[in-house]
Coordinates of C-alpha atoms and ligand atoms in Angstrom, one line a residue:
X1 CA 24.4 -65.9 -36.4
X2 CA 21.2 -66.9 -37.1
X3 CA 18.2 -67.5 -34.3
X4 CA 15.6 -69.8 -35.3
X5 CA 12.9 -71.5 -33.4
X6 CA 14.1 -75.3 -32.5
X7 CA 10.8 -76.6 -33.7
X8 CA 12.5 -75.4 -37.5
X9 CA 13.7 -78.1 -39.5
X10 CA 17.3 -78.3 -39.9
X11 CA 17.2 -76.8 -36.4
X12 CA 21.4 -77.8 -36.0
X13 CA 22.1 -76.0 -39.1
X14 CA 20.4 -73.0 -39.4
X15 CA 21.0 -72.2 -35.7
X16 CA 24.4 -71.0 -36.1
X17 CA 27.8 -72.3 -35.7
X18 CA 30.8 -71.5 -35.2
X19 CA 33.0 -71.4 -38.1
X20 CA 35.1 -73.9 -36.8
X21 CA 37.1 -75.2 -33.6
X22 CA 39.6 -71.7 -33.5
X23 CA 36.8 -70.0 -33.9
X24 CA 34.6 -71.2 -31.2
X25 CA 37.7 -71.1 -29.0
X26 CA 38.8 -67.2 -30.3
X27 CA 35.0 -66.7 -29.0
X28 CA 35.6 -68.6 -26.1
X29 CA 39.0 -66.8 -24.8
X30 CA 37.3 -63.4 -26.2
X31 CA 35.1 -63.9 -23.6
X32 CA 37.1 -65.4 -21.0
X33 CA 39.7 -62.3 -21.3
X34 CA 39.1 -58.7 -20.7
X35 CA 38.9 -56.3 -17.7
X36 CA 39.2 -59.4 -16.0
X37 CA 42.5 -60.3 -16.4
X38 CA 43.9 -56.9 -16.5
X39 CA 41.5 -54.3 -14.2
X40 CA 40.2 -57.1 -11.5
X41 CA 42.9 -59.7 -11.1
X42 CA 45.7 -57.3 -10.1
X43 CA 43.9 -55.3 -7.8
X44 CA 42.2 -58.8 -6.1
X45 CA 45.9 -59.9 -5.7
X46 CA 46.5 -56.7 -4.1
X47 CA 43.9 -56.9 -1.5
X48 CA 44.1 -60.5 -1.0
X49 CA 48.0 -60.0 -0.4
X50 CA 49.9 -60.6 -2.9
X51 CA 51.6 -64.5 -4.4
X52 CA 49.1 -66.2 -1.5
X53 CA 46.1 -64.9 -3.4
X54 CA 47.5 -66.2 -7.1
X55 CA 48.4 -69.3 -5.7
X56 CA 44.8 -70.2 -4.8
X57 CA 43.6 -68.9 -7.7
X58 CA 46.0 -70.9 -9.8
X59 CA 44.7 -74.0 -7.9
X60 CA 41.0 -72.7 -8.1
X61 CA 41.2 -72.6 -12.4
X62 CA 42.8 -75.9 -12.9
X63 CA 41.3 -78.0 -10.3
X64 CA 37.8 -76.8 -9.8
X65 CA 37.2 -74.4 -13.2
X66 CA 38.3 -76.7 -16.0
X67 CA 35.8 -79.2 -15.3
X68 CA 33.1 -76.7 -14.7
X69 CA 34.2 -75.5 -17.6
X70 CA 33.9 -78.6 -20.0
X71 CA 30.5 -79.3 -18.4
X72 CA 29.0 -75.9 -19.2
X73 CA 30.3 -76.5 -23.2
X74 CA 29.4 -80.4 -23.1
X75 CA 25.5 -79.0 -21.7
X76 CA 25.1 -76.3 -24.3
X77 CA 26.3 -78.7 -27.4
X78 CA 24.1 -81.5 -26.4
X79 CA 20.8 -79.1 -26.3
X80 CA 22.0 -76.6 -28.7
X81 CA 19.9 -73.6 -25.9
X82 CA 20.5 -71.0 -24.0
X83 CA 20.9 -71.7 -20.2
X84 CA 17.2 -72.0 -19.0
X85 CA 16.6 -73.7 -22.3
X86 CA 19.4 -76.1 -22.0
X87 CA 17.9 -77.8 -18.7
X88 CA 14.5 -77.6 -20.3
X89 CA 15.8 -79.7 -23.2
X90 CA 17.8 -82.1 -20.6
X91 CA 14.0 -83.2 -18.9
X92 CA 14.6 -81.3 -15.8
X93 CA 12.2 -78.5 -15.9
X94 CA 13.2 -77.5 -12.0
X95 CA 16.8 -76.9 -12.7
X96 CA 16.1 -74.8 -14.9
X97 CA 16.3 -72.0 -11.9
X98 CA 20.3 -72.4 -12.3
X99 CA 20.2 -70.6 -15.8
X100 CA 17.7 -67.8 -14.1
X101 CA 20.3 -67.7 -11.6
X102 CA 22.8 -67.3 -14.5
X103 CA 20.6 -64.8 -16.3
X104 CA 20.8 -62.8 -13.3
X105 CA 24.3 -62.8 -12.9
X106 CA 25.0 -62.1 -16.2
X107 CA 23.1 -59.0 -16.0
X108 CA 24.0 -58.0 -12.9
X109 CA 27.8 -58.6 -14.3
X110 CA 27.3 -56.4 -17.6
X111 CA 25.5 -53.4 -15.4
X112 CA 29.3 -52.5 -13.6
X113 CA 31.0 -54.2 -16.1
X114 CA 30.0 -51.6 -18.7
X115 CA 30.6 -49.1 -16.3
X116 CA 34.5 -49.9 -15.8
X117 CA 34.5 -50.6 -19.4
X118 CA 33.7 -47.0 -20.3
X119 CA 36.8 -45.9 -17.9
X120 CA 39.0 -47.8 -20.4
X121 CA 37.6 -46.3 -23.2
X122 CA 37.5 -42.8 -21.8
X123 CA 41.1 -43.6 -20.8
X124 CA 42.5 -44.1 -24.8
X125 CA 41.4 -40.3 -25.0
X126 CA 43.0 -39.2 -21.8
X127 CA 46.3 -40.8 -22.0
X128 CA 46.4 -40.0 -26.2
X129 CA 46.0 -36.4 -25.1
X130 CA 49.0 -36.7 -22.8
X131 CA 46.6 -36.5 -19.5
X132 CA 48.7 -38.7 -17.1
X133 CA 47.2 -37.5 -13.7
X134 CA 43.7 -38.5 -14.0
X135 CA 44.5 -41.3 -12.2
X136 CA 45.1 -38.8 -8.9
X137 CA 42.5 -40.0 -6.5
X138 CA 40.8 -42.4 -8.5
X139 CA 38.0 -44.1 -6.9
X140 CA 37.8 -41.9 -3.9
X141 CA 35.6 -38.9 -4.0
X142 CA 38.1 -36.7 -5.6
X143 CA 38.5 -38.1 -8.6
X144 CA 37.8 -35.7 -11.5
X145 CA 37.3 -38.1 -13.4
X146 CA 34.9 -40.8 -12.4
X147 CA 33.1 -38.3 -10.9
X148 CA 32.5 -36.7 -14.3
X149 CA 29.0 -38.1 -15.1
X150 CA 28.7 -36.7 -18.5
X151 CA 32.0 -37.8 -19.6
X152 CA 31.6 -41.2 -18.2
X153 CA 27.6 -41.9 -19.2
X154 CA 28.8 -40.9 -23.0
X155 CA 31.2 -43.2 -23.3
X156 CA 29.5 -45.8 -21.3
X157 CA 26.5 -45.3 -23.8
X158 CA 29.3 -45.8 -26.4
X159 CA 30.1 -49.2 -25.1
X160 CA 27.1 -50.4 -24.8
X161 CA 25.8 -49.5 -28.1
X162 CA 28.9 -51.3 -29.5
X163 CA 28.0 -54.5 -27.5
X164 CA 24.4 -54.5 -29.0
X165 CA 25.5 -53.9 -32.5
X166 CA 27.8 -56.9 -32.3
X167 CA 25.5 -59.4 -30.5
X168 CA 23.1 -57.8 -33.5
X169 CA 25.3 -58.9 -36.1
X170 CA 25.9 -62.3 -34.5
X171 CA 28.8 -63.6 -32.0
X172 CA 30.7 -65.0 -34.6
X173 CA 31.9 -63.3 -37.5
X174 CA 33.5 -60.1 -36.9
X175 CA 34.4 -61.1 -33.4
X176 CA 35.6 -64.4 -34.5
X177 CA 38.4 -62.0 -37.0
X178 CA 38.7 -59.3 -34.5
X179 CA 39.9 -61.9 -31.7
X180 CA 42.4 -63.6 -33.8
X181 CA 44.6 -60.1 -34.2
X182 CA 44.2 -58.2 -31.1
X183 CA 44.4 -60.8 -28.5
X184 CA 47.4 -61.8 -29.9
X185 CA 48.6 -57.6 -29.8
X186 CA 47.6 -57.0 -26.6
X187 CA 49.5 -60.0 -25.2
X188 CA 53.2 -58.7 -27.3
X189 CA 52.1 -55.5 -25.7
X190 CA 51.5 -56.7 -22.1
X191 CA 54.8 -58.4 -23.0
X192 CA 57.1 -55.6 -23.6
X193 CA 55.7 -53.6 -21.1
X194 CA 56.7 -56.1 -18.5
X195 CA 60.1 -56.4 -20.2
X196 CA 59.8 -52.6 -19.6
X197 CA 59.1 -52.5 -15.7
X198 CA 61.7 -55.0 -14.4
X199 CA 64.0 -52.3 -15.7
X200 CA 62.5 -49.6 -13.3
X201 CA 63.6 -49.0 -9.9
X202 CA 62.3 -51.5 -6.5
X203 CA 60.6 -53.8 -9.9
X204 CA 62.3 -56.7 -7.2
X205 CA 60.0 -55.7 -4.4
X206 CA 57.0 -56.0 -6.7
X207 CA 58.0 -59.1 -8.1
X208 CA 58.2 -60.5 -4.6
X209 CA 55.1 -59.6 -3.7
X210 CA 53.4 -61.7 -6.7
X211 CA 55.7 -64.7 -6.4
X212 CA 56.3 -65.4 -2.7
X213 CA 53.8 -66.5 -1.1
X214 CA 53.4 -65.2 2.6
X215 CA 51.4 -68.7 4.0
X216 CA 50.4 -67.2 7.3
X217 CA 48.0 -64.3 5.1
X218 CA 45.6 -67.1 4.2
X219 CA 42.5 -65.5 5.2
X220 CA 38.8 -66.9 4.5
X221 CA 38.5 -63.4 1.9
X222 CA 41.9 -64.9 -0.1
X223 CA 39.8 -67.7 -0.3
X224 CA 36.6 -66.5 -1.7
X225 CA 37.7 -63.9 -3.5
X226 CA 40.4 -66.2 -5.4
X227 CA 37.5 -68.5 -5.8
X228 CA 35.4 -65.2 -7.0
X229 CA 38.3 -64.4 -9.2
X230 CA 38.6 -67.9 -11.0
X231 CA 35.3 -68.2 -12.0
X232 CA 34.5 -64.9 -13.5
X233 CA 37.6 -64.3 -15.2
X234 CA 36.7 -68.0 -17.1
X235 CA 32.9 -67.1 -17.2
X236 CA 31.9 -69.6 -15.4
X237 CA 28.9 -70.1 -13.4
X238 CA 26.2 -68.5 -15.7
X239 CA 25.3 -70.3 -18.7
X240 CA 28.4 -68.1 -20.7
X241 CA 29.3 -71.4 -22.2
X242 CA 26.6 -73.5 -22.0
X243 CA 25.4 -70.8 -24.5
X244 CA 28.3 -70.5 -26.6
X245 CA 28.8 -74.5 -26.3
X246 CA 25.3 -74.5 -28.0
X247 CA 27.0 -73.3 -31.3
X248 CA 29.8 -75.9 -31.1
X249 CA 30.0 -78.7 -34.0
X250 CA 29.9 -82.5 -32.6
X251 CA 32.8 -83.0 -34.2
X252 CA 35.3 -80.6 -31.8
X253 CA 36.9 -82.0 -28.5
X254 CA 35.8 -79.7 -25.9
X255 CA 38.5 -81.6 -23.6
X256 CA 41.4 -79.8 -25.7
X257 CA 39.4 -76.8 -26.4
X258 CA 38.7 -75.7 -22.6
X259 CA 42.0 -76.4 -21.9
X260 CA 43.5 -73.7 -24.1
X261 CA 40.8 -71.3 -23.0
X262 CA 41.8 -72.0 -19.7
X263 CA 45.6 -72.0 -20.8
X264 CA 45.2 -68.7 -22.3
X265 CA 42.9 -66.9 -19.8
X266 CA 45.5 -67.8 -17.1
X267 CA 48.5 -66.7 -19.2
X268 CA 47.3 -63.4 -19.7
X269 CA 45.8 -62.7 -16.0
X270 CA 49.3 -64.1 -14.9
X271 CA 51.6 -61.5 -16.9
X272 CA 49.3 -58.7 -16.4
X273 CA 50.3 -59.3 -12.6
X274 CA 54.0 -59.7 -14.2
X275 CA 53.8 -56.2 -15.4
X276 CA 51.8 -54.6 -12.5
X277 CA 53.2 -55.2 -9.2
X278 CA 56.9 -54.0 -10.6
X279 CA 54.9 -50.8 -11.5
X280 CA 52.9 -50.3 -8.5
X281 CA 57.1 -50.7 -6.8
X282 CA 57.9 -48.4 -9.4
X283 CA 55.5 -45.8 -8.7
X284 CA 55.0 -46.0 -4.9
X285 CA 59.0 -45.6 -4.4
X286 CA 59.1 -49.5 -3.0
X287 CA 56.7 -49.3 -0.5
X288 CA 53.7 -51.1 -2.2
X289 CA 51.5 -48.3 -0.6
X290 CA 48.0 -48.5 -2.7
X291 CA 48.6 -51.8 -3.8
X292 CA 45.3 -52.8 -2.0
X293 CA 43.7 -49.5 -3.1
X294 CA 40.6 -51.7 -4.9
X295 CA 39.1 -50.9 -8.7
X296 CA 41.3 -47.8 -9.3
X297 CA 44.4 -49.7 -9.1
X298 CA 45.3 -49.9 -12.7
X299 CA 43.7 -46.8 -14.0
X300 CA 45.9 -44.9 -11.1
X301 CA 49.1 -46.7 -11.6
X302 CA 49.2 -46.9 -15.5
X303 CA 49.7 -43.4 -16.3
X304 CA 51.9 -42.4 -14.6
X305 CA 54.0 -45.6 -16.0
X306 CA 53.2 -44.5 -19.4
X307 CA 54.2 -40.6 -18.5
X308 CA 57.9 -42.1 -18.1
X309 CA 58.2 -43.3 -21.2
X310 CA 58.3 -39.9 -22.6
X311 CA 57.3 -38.6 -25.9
X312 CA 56.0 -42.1 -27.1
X313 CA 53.9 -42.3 -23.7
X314 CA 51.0 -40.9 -25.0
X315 CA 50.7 -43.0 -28.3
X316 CA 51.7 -45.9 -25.9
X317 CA 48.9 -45.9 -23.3
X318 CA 46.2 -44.9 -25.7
X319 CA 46.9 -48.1 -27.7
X320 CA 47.0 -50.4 -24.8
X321 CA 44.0 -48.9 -23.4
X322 CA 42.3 -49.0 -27.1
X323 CA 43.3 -53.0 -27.0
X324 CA 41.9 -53.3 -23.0
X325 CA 38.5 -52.0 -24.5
X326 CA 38.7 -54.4 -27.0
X327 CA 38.8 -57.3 -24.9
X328 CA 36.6 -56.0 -22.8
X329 CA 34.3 -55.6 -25.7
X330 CA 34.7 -59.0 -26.7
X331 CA 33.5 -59.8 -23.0
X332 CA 30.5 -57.8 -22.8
X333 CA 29.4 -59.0 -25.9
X334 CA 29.3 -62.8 -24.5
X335 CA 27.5 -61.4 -21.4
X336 CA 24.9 -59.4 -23.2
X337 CA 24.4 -62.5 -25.5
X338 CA 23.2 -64.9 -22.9
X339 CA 19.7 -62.9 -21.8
X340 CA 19.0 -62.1 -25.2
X341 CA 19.5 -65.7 -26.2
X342 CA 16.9 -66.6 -23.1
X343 CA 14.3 -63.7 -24.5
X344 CA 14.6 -64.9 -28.4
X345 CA 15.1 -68.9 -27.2
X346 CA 12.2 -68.9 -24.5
X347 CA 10.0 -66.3 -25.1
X348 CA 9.8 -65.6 -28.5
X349 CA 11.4 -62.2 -28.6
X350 CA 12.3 -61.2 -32.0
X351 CA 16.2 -60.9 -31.9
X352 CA 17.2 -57.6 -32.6
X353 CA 14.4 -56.0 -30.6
X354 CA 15.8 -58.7 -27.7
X355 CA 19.2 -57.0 -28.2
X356 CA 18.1 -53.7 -27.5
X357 CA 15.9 -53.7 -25.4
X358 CA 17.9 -55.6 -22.8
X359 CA 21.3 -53.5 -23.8
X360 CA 19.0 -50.3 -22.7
X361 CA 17.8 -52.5 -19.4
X362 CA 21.0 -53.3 -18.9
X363 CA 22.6 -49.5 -19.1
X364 CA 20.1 -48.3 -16.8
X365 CA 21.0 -51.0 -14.0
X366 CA 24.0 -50.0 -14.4
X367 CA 23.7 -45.7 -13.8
X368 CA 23.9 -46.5 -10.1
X369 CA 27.2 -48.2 -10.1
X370 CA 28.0 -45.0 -12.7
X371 CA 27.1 -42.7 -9.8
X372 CA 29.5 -44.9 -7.1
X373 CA 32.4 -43.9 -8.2
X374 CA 32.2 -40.2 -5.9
X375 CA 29.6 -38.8 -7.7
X376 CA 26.8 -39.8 -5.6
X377 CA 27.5 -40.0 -1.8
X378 CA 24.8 -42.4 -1.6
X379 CA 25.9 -44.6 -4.0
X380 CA 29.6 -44.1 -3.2
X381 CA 29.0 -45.2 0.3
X382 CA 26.2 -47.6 -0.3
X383 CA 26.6 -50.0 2.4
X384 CA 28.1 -51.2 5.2
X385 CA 29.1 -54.8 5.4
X386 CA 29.0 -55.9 9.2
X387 CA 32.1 -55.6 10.9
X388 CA 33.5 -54.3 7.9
X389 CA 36.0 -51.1 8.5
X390 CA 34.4 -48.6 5.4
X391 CA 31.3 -48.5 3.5
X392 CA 31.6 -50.2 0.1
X393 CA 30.3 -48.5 -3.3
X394 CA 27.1 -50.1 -5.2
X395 CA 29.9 -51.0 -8.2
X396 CA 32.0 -53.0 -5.5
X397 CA 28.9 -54.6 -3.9
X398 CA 27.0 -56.0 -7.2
X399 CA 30.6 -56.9 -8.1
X400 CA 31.0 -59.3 -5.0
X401 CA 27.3 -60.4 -5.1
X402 CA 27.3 -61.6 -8.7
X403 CA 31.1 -62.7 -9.1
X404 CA 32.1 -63.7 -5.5
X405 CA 29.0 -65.3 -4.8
X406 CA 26.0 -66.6 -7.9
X407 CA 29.1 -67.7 -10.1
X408 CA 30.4 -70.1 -7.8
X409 CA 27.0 -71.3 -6.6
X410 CA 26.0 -71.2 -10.2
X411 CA 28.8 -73.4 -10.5
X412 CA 28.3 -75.3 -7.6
X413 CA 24.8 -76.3 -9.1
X414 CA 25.7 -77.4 -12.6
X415 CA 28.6 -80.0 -11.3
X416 CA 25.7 -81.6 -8.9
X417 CA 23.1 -80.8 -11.5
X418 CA 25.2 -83.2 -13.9
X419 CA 26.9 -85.6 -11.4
X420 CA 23.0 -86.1 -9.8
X421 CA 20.4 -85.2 -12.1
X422 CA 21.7 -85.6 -15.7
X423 CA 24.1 -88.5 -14.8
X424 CA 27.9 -88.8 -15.4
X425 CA 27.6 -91.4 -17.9
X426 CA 25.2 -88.4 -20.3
X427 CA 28.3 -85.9 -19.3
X428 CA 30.7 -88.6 -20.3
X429 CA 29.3 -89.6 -23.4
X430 CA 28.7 -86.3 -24.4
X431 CA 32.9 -85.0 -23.9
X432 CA 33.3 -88.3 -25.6
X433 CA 31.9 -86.7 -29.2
X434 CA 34.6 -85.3 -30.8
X435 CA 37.6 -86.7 -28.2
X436 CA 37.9 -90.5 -29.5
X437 CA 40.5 -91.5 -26.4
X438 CA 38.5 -89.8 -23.4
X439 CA 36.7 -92.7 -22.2
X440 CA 38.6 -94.3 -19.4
X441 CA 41.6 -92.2 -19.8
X442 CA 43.0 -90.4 -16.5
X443 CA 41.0 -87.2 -17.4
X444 CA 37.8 -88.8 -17.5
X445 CA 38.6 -89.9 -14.2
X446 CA 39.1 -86.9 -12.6
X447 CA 36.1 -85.1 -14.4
X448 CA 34.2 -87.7 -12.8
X449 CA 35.7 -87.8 -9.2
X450 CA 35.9 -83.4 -10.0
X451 CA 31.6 -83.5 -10.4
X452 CA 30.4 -85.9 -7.7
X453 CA 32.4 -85.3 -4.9
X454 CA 35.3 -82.2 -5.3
X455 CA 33.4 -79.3 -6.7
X456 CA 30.3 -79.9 -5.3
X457 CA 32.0 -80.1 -1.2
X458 CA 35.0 -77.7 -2.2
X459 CA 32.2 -75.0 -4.2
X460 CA 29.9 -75.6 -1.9
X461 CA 31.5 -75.4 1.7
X462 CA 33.4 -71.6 0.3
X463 CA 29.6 -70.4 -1.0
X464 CA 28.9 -70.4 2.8
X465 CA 31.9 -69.1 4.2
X466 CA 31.5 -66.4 1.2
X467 CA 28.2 -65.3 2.5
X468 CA 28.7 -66.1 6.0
X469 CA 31.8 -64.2 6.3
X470 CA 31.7 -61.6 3.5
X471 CA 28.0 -59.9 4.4
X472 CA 27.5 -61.3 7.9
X473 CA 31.1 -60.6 9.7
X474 CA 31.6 -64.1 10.7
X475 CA 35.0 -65.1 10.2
X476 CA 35.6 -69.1 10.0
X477 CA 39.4 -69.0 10.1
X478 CA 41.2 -65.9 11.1
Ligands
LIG501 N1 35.6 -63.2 -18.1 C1 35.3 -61.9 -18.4 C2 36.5 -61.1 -18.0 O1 37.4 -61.6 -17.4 C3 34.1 -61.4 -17.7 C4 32.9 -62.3 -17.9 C5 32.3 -62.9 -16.8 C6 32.4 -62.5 -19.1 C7 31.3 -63.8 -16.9 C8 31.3 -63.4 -19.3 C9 30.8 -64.0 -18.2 O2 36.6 -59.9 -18.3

């Protein structure tokens, strides 16, 4: 994809487009799914108790998400920028602090999300060499294998070098091809391995845990953290798609096309809990112990799963953890492209010294949340939330300050940003383009009711009880 200044001629054209709808949506769901859907979710339905937890965040990506979601898209089409550019473009200089806020995230994101990404990667060697027990102790201090800095710096190196030589080449392209066969291999294979664990022993008392809801564990933490969940496994809340949007044709219905990014983020997050919780039965004997166990939860779990399937165990876990580090790379590639869009955009950086000089930034942001995972006691027990009953590692606490907390705030400013500043009618006419039946129709009328008055009081109301309860111990409900 091509970057050119939008004073160039042909400005539209020369930009860079996606090849067409698929592939703007391929790009879309590449970055919507990846460690998201199958390290985070399962372990945040763990902690947050089980089918109450999925329930919300079901609720949370269809009610408040989707028309986030089409605004973010509809904002980046009709300015063709990056987030801080796009509310330049718009007239509104001063909201341009929401895509800063975004930038932020997005970096802040990419420093741990590299981190856990080089776990996956370091994992297709582990479990191709038949090495099911790394997982023993994983994430406390024992760990051999998180705490093995070498090991987990080269192949963190690794993935981020592979990030910057994509966003390098441009977004579209090769991720555009790439997308279209493994996402569709690494959802057969999530498939049969569900298939596969509700044939093991107490799969029934995982399965309850993820479908039946217990009402009375409502706590203000489900809340947020479902609310967390929603928006970063979408990529909401920090120009993601506004920048992506900017490379959408007029001519595409963003209505239809966030609906099957949504459709298919959701799908996948949903059977990767499918084929957990009967594994974490499986392996804890029915008692569900260390099904709250936090970050470590799959990369514990999994191999030993993958130990019981005997001989082809080995070739088994090393391709699903090979296809995991592929989405994942299709993720980090979307989060490394929004700053260096910014820097090229807005500041006149030549592209590929943008690329990798924020990659390197980015890396070395990140060494601390390398070092939380037992290697450093410092960084392992970095801080103590108040009232909270352990110190939480730097990787947990950038984690739950970008994702719980700027992505829903990010997304609480965009929906007032275009309800009160850019005007519904601009949003309306814009999700119009491309979608000849929106105006009027039912949709239209809850995308309108969604950014004036729900996301704005629903977004805005759990931002405080996220901070207020989250860093400063006050609980609201019980
Ligand atoms: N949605 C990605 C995932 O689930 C992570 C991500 C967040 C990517 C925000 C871009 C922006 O893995």
């Amino acid at each position: 994809m091509l970057y050119i200044s939008p004073q160039t001629e042909n400005y539209m054209a020369v930009r860079g487009q996606f090849s067409n709808k698929l592939g703007f949506i391929m790009a879309a769901a590449g970055s919507a799914v990846g460690l998201g859907n199958i390290w985070k979710f399962p372990f945040e339905v763990g902690q947050g108790g089980g089918a109450i937890f999925v329930l919300m965040y079901l609720i949370f990506c269809f009610a408040l998400c989707f028309p986030v979601m089409v605004t973010e898209i509809a904002i980046g089409r009709k300015t063709q920028r990056n987030p801080v550019g796009a509310f330049n473009a718009l007239g509104f200089r001063n909201w341009n602090i929401v895509g800063k806020l975004g930038i932020l995230s997005g970096v802040l994101i990419l420093s741990f999300y590299n981190v856990v990404a080089a776990w996956a990667f370091g994992y297709v060697f582990e479990m191709a060499v038949g090495h099911f027990n790394v997982g023993a102790g994983f994430g406390s201090a024992e760990s051999a294998y998180t705490t093995d800095i070498v090991k987990i710096g080269i192949y963190g190196i690794v993935f981020m070098t592979a990030t910057a030589f994509i966003v390098n080449q441009g977004v579209s392209k090769g991720i555009e091809k790439a997308t279209k066969i493994l996402m569709p291999t690494l959802i057969i294979m999530i498939l049969g391995l569900v298939i596969y664990s509700l044939t093991l022993d107490h799969s029934m008392k995982g399965l309850s845990f993820y479908l039946k809801p217990d009402f009375s564990a409502i706590k203000g933490k489900v809340v947020y953290s479902a609310l967390g969940q929603a928006f970063f496994s979408l990529s909401l809340g920090m120009g993601a798609l506004i920048t992506y949007g900017s490379y959408v044709s007029k001519k595409d219905n963003i209505l239809s096309s966030a609906a099957l990014i949504t459709l298919m983020d959701v799908g996948i997050a949903f059977i990767a809990g499918l084929m957990m919780f009967p594994f974490v039965a499986y392996m804890s004997n029915g008692t569900m112990e260390g099904v709250s166990g936090g970050p470590g939860l799959i990369f514990a779990v999994l191999p030993g799963v993958f130990e019981s399937l005997g001989t082809i165990g080995p070739v088994i876990g090393a391709i699903f953890f090979l296809l995991l580090s592929f989405a994942a790379l299709t993720s980090t590639v979307s989060l490394l492209e929004v700053p260096v869009a910014y820097a090229v955009d807005e500041h006149g950086v030549k592209r590929k010294r943008a690329v990798w000089l924020v990659a390197g930034l980015i890396f070395i942001i990140g060494i601390p949340s390398m070092l939380s995972g037992g290697y450093s006691e410092f960084f392992t027990g970095f801080i103590q939330y108040v009232k909270a009953e352990k110190a939480t590692d730097f990787l947990t606490f950038v984690s739950d300050t970008a994702s719980d907390t700027f992505l829903p705030l990010g997304g609480f400013l965009i929906t007032v940003f275009a309800a009160y500043a850019w005007k519904r009618n601009n949003l309306e006419e814009e999700l119009a383009q491309g979608a000849s039946k929106y105006k009027g129709s039912f949709l239209s009328k809850y995308i309108s009711i969604a950014i004036t008055v729900v996301c704005p009081l629903i977004l805005g109301s759990i931002f405080i009880l996220t901070v207020l309860s989250k860093f400063f111990g006050v609980q609201i409900f019980a």
